[in-house]
């Protein structure tokens, strides 16, 4: 009996490509699943050279000018692109005219306004009598496309809007998108940041307010109310559990 002929080499190496972000998949069903959850839309930032869709302007900037930028796109953008809005123009004269009226301004230098907080501000909480604490955390991006939220900065204020705890947090996986336009964060801010465990312990110390963990469910205890936007997401990223009746 003749041996069955080997399939053509092309069929063994064929890959299925997303025509929006250009990711490639070995199996068609993986591409279909990607298309279901990626939500590519015409509103996403898009490379003016290769038309690739990016998750954010930071991702697009990395694609055009980052250390792993695509060579052909980088060359074209350096000659015809606006460094602020990332749009391409047909001629140098058009680019010069656009730069005079570009609606975006260069990001302000953070300088020493933020870097002195590279350790933390937390000396006030031992004498603070606040019954409620407002909480906010800033997310940078992880994962191959920068869409995974990683907590990188935490701030707690009291009822008088005084900062009682502020620190940068060391992300638990590699940062692929600092989302600078939104967060104002760079690699330098996180260089000497606190570990997740240190931040968890300090936040819980402030919130418990001397109350024992087993009495947290009591409404007459000393534990503080925690106030903020999308608290569950922020607490999940920090892996902190806090009773629902104390969240606002």
PDB file of N, CA and C in Angstrom, residues 30 51 63 76 85 142 146 157 163 243 245:
ATOM      1  N   UNK A  30      -8.823  30.116  16.515  1.00  0.00           N
ATOM      2  CA  UNK A  30      -8.178  31.081  17.404  1.00  0.00           C
ATOM      3  C   UNK A  30      -8.343  32.500  16.861  1.00  0.00           C
ATOM      4  N   UNK A  51      -1.519  50.761   8.178  1.00  0.00           N
ATOM      5  CA  UNK A  51      -2.941  50.672   8.529  1.00  0.00           C
ATOM      6  C   UNK A  51      -3.228  49.719   9.691  1.00  0.00           C
ATOM      7  N   UNK A  63       4.757  51.609  18.126  1.00  0.00           N
ATOM      8  CA  UNK A  63       4.811  50.982  16.806  1.00  0.00           C
ATOM      9  C   UNK A  63       5.593  51.848  15.818  1.00  0.00           C
ATOM     10  N   UNK A  76       9.071  56.205   7.367  1.00  0.00           N
ATOM     11  CA  UNK A  76       8.070  57.093   6.766  1.00  0.00           C
ATOM     12  C   UNK A  76       7.572  58.121   7.765  1.00  0.00           C
ATOM     13  N   UNK A  85       0.351  64.382  17.322  1.00  0.00           N
ATOM     14  CA  UNK A  85      -0.922  63.704  17.041  1.00  0.00           C
ATOM     15  C   UNK A  85      -0.734  62.421  16.242  1.00  0.00           C
ATOM     16  N   UNK A 142      -0.138  45.811  30.540  1.00  0.00           N
ATOM     17  CA  UNK A 142       0.729  44.641  30.399  1.00  0.00           C
ATOM     18  C   UNK A 142       0.195  43.741  29.302  1.00  0.00           C
ATOM     19  N   UNK A 146      -0.746  45.377  25.597  1.00  0.00           N
ATOM     20  CA  UNK A 146      -0.881  46.454  26.571  1.00  0.00           C
ATOM     21  C   UNK A 146      -2.258  46.615  27.162  1.00  0.00           C
ATOM     22  N   UNK A 157      -6.805  59.650  50.140  1.00  0.00           N
ATOM     23  CA  UNK A 157      -6.975  60.965  50.765  1.00  0.00           C
ATOM     24  C   UNK A 157      -8.101  60.879  51.789  1.00  0.00           C
ATOM     25  N   UNK A 163      -3.632  64.209  51.515  1.00  0.00           N
ATOM     26  CA  UNK A 163      -3.052  62.915  51.140  1.00  0.00           C
ATOM     27  C   UNK A 163      -2.560  62.218  52.401  1.00  0.00           C
ATOM     28  N   UNK A 243     -14.753  44.295  52.911  1.00  0.00           N
ATOM     29  CA  UNK A 243     -16.198  44.020  52.983  1.00  0.00           C
ATOM     30  C   UNK A 243     -17.024  44.978  52.131  1.00  0.00           C
ATOM     31  N   UNK A 245     -20.010  46.111  52.511  1.00  0.00           N
ATOM     32  CA  UNK A 245     -20.793  47.142  53.207  1.00  0.00           C
ATOM     33  C   UNK A 245     -19.951  48.352  53.569  1.00  0.00           C
TER      34      UNK A 245
END
